Coordinates of C-alpha atoms in Angstrom, one line a residue:
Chain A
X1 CA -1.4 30.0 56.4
X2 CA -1.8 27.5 53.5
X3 CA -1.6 24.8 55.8
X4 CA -5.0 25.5 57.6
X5 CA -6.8 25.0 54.5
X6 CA -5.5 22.2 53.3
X7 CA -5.4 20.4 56.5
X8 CA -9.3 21.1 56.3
X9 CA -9.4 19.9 52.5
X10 CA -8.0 16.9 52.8
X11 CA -9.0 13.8 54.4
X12 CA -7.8 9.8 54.1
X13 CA -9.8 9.0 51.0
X14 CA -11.3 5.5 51.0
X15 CA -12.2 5.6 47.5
X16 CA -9.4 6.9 44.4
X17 CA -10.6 7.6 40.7
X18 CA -7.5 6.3 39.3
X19 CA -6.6 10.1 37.8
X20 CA -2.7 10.4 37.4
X21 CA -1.4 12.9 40.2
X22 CA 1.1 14.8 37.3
X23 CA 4.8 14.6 37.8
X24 CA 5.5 18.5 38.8
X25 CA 3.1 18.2 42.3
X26 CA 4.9 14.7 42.9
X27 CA 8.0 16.3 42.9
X28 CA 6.7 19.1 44.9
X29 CA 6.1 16.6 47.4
X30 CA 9.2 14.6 47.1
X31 CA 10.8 18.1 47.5
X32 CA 8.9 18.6 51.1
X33 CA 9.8 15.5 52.3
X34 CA 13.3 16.0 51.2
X35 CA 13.6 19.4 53.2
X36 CA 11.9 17.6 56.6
X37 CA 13.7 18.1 59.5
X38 CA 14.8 15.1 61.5
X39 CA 16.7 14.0 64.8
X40 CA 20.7 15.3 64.2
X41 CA 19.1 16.1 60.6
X42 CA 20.3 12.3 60.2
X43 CA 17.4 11.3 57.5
X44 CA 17.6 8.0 58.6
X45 CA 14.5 6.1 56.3
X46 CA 14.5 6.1 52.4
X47 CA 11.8 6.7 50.5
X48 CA 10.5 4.1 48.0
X49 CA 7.8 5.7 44.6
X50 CA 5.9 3.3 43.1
X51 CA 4.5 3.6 39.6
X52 CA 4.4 0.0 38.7
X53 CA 1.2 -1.1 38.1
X54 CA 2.0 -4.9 38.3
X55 CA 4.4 -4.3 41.4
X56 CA 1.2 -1.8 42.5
X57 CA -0.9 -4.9 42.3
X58 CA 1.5 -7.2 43.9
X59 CA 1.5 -4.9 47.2
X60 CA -2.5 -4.9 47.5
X61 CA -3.2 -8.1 49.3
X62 CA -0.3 -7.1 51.6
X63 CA -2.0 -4.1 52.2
X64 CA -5.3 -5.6 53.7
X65 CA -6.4 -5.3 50.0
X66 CA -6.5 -1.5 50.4
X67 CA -7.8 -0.5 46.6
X68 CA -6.2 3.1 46.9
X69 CA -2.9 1.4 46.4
X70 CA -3.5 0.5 43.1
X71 CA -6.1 3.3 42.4
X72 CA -3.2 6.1 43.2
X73 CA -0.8 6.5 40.4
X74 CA 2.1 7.0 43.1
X75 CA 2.4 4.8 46.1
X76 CA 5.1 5.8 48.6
X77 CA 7.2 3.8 50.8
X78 CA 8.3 5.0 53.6
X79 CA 11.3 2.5 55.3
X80 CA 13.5 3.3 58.3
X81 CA 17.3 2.3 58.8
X82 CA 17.2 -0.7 60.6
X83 CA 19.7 0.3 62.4
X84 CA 22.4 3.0 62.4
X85 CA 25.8 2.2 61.3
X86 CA 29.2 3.9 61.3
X87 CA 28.8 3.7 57.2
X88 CA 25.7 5.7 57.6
X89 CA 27.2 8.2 60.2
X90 CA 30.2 8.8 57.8
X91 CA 28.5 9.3 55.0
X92 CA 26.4 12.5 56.5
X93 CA 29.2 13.7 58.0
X94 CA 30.7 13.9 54.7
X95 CA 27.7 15.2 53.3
X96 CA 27.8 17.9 55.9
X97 CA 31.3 19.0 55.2
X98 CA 30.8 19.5 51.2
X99 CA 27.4 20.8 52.1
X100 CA 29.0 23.4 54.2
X101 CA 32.8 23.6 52.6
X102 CA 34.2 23.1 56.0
X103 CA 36.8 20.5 56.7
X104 CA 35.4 16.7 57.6
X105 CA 37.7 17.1 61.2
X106 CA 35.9 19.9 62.3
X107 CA 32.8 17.4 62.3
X108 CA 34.6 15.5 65.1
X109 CA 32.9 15.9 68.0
X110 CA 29.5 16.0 66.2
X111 CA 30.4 12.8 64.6
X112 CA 31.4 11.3 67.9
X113 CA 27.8 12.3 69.2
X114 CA 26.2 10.6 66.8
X115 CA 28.3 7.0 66.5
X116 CA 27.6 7.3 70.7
X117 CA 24.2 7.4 69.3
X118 CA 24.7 4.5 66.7
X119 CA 26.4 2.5 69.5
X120 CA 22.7 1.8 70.8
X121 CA 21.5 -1.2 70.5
X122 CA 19.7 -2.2 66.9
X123 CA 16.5 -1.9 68.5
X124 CA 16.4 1.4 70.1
X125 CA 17.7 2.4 67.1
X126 CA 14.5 1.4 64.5
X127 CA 12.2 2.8 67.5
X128 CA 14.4 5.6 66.9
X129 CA 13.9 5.6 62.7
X130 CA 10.9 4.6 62.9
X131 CA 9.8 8.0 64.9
X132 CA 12.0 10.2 62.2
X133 CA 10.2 8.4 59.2
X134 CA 6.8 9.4 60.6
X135 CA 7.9 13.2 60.7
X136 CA 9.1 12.9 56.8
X137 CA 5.4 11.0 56.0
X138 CA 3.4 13.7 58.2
X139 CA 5.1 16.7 56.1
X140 CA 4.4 14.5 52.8
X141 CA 0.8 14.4 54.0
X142 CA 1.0 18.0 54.2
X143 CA 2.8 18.6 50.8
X144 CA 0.7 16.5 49.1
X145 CA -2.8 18.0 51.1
X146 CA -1.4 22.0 50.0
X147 CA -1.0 20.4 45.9
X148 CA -4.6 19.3 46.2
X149 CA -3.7 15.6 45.8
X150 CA -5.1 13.0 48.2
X151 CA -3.2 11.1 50.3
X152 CA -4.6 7.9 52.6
X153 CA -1.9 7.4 55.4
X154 CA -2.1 4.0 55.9
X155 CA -0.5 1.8 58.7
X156 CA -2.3 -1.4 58.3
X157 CA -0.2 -3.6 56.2
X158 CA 1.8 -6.5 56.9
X159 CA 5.3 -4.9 57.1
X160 CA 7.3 -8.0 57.2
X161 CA 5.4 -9.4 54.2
X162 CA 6.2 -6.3 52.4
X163 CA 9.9 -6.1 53.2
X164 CA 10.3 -9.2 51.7
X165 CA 8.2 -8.4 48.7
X166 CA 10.9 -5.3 47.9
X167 CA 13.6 -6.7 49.3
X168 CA 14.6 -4.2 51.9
X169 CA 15.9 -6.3 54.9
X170 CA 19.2 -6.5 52.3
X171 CA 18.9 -2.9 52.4
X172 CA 18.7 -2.3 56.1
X173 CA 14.9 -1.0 55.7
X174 CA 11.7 -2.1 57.3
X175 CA 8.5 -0.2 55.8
X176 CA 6.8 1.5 58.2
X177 CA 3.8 3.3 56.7
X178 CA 2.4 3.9 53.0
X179 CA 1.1 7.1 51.4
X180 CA -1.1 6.1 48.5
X181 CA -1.2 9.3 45.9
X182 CA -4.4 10.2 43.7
X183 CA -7.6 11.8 43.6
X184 CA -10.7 10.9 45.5
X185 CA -13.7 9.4 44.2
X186 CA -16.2 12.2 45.4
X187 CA -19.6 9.9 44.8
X188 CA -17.8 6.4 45.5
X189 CA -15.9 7.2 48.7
X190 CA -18.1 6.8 51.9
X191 CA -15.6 9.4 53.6
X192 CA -15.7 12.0 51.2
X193 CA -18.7 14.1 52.4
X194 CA -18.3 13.3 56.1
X195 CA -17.3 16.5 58.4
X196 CA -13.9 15.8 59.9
X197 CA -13.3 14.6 63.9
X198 CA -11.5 16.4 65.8
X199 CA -11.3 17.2 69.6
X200 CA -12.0 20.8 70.4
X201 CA -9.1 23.0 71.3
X202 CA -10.1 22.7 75.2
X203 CA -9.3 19.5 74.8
X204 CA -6.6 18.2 73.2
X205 CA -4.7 21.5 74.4
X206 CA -3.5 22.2 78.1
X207 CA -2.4 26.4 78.6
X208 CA -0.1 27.5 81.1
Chain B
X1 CA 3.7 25.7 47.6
X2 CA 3.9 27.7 50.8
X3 CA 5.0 24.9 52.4
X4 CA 8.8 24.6 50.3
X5 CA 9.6 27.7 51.2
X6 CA 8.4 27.7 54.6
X7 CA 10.8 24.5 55.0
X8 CA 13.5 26.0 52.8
X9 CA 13.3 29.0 55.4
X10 CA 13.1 26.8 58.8
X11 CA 16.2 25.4 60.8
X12 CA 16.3 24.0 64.4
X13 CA 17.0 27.7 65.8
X14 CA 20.2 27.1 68.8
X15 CA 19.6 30.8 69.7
X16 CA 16.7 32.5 70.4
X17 CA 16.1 36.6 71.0
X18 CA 13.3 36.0 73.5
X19 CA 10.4 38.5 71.3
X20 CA 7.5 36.8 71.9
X21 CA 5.0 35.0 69.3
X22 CA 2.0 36.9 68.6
X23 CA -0.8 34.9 70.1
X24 CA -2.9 34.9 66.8
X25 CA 0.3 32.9 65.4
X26 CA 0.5 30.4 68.0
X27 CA -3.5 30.2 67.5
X28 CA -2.9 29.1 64.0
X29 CA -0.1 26.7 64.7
X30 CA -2.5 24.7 67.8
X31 CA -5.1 25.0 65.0
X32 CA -2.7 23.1 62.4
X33 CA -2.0 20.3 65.5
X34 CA -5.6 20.3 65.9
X35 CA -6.2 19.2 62.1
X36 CA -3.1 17.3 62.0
X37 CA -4.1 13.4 60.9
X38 CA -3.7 10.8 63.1
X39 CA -4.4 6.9 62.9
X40 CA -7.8 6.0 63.3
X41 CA -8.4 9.9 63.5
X42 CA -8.1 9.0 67.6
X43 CA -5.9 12.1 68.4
X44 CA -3.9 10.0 71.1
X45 CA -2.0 12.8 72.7
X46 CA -2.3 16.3 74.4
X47 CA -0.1 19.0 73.4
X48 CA 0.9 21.6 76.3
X49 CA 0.9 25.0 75.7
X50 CA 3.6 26.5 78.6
X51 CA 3.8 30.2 78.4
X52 CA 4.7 30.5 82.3
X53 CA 8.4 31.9 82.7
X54 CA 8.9 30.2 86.0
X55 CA 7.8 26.9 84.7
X56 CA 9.9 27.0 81.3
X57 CA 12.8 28.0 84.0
X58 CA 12.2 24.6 86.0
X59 CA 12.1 23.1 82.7
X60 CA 15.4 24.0 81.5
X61 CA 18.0 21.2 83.3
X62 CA 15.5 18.9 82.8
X63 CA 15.7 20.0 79.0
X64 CA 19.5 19.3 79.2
X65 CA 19.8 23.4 79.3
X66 CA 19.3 24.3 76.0
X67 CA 18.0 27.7 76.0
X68 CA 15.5 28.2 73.6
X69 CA 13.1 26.4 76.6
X70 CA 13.3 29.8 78.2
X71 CA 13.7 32.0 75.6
X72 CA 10.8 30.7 73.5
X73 CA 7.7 32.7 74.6
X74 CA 5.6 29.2 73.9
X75 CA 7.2 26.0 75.2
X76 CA 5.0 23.1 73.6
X77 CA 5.2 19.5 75.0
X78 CA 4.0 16.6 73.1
X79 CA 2.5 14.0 75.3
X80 CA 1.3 11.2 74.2
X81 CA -1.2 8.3 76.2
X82 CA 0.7 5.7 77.8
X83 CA -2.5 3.7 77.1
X84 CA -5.7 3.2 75.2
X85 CA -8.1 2.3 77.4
X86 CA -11.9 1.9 76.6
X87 CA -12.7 5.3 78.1
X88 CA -10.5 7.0 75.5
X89 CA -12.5 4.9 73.0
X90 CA -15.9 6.1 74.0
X91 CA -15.4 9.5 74.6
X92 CA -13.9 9.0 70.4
X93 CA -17.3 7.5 69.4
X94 CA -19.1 9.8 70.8
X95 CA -17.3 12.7 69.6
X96 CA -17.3 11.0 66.2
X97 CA -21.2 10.2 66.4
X98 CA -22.0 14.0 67.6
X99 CA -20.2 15.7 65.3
X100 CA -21.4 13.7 62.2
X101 CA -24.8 14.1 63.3
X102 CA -24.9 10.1 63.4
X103 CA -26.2 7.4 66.4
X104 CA -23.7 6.0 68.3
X105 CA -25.4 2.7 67.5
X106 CA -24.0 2.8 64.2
X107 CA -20.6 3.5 65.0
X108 CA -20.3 -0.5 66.9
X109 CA -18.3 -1.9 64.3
X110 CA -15.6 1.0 64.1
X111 CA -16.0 0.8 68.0
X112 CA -15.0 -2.5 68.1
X113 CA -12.0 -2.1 66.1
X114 CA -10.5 0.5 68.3
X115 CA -11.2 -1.7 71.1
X116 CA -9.4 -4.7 69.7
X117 CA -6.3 -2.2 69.0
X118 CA -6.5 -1.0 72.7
X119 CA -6.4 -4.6 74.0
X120 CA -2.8 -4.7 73.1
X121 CA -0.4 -4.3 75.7
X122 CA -0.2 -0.7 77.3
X123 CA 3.8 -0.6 76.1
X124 CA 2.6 -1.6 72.4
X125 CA 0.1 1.2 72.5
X126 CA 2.7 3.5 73.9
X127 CA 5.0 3.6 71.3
X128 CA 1.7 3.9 68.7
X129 CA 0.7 6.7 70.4
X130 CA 4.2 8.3 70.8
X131 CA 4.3 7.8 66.9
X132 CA 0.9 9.7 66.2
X133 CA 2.2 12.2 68.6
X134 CA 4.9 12.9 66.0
X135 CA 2.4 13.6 63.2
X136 CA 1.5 16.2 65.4
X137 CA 4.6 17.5 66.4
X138 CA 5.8 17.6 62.6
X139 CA 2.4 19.6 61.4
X140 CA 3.8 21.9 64.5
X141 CA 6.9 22.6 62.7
X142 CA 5.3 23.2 59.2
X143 CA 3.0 25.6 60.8
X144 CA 5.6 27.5 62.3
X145 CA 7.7 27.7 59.3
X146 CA 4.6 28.9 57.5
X147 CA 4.0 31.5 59.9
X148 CA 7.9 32.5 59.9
X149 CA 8.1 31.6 63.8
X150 CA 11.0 29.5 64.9
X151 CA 10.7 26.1 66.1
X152 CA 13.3 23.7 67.8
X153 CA 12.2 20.3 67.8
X154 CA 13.7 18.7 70.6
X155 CA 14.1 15.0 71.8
X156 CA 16.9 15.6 74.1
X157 CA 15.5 16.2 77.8
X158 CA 14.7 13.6 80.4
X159 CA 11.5 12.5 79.6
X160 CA 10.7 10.7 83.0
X161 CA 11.9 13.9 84.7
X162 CA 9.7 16.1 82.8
X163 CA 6.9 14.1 83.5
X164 CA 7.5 14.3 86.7
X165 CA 7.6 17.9 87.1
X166 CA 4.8 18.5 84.9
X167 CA 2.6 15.4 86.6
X168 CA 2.0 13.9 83.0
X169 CA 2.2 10.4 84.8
X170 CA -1.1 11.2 86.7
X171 CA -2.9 12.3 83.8
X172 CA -1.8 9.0 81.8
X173 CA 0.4 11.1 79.7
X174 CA 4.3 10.6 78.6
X175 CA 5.9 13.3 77.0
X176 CA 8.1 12.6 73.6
X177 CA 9.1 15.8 72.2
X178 CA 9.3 19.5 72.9
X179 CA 8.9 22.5 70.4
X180 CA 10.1 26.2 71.7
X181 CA 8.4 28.4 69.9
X182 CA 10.0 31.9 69.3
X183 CA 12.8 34.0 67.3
X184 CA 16.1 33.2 66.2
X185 CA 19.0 35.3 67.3
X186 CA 20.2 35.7 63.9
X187 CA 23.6 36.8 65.0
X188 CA 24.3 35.3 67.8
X189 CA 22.8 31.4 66.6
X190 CA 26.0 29.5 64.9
X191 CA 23.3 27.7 62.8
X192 CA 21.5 30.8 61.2
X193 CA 23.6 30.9 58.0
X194 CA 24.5 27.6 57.5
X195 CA 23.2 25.5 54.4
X196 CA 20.5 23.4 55.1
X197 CA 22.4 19.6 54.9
X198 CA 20.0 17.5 52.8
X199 CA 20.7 13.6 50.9
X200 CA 20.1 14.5 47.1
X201 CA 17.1 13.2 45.8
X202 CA 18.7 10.2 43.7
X203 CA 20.0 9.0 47.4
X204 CA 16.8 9.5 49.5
X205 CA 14.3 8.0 46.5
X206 CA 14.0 4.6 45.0
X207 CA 11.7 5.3 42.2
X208 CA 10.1 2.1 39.7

């Protein structure tokens, strides 16, 4: 399994070089988190790539002045729904029926599922994106970990600060985490050398 | 990339054949969970490994019947701490401090932080945790898909019930998702031949 050995390559790197991750492994990586599954395969988050330098540098002291966000040369975004609306619920099933060349009314009772799922209140529904976005980031981590690129998953940011720096409450988005994309510094980054932490398998596992 | 195909391969399986997973599989996929990142690198969940027929047969109205709970040879539960409390942080930094060879002296500053984050309130933890705990739960379904074993993520059972039944409440525990792992029933699962239904990349990416 490629996974296993990438999962023990990679690491959250402290410390980028500022090398430029090429286009081809970015899209590779775009492409995984593309194909990851999600709740009623709903996708509800968007994805935002940042390459700007200057808006790079504009998102560092909202990042806890985090210097892998302007050392990576791609800086993903990833922003839940807000909320899930009968606009969004129509527009997958649509998706669904061209997708699959069925007709949109045999969707009906699927689609009925998911507006009784929309009809939750706002709230429960972020919690709810929120949770899906963190199972697209996790297989970008891994994507990004199997094209030898490093990738800091990063929580600590000011999220509200941030939405209003890219404008996503007009969207119906609220950042949840980052995923700074680049190359590690081997001899500048503190974390680089350090064996990884891990609980042992009697521990973090329970068999029955 | 393994990982694009494996995900181009994988779908949420509705039908399983009940062969089991060879346990050298399911050791690689609990290996990939094991490596899987997490915030802090604090691990705050345990993943159950339920191989026991009667107990995946108790499981199964809880799990709103869906089958694949009993036809899936390994039933895995995601539970995540319904707390951080400052045992969980010590038994961390000393973990961390024994397996970089390190004193635990020199871990107080590191300490400290994850003691300020576990002074929040147990509900604000919670739904950290439950988010790490999908990390987890999507390196799970990459690992499968790499090793060509279904996977059915699940959030669709009664949680409270489940935890009853499996006296996760005791252990300070709350489970969040389930993964059967198994085979799909190629002819007899509806969803075996359908397209995969993903948002083209021009609707899922804002790039600048």
């Amino acid at each position: 399994m490629e996974l296993l050995d990438a999962l023990q390559w990679r690491y959250a790197s402290k410390k980028m070089n500022g090398q430029a991750v090429p286009e081809e492994k970015v899209e590779r990586i775009l492409e995984a988190i593309r194909l990851a599954p999600s709740s009623m395969g709903l996708q509800p988050y968007t994805v935002l790539v940042i390459k700007d330098a200057e808006l790079k540098k504009q998102i560092l002291p909202v990042a806890n002045n985090q210097q892998q966000v302007v050392d990576a040369s791609h800086l993903l975004v990833f922003a839940a729904w807000d909320n899930i609306t009968p606009e969004h619920v129509a527009d997958y099933i649509s998706l669904m029926a061209e997708t699959r060349n069925i007709p949109v009314e045999s969707l009906d009772q699927f689609k009925a599922a998911l507006l009784r799922i929309a009809g939750r209140s706002a709230e429960e529904n972020f919690q709810w994106t929120a949770r899906q976005s963190y199972i697209a980031f996790a297989t970008a981590i891994a994507a990004a970990a199997e094209e030898h690129v490093d990738a800091t998953p990063m929580e600590g940011f000011n999220s509200a600060a941030l939405d209003e720096l890219l404008g996503l409450k007009e969207k119906g988005l609220r950042s949840i985490t980052l995923l700074p994309l680049g190359y590690r510094d081997e001899e500048n980054d503190w974390l680089a050398k350090s064996p990884k932490v891990r609980r042992e398998k009697d521990k973090l596992f329970v068999i029955s």
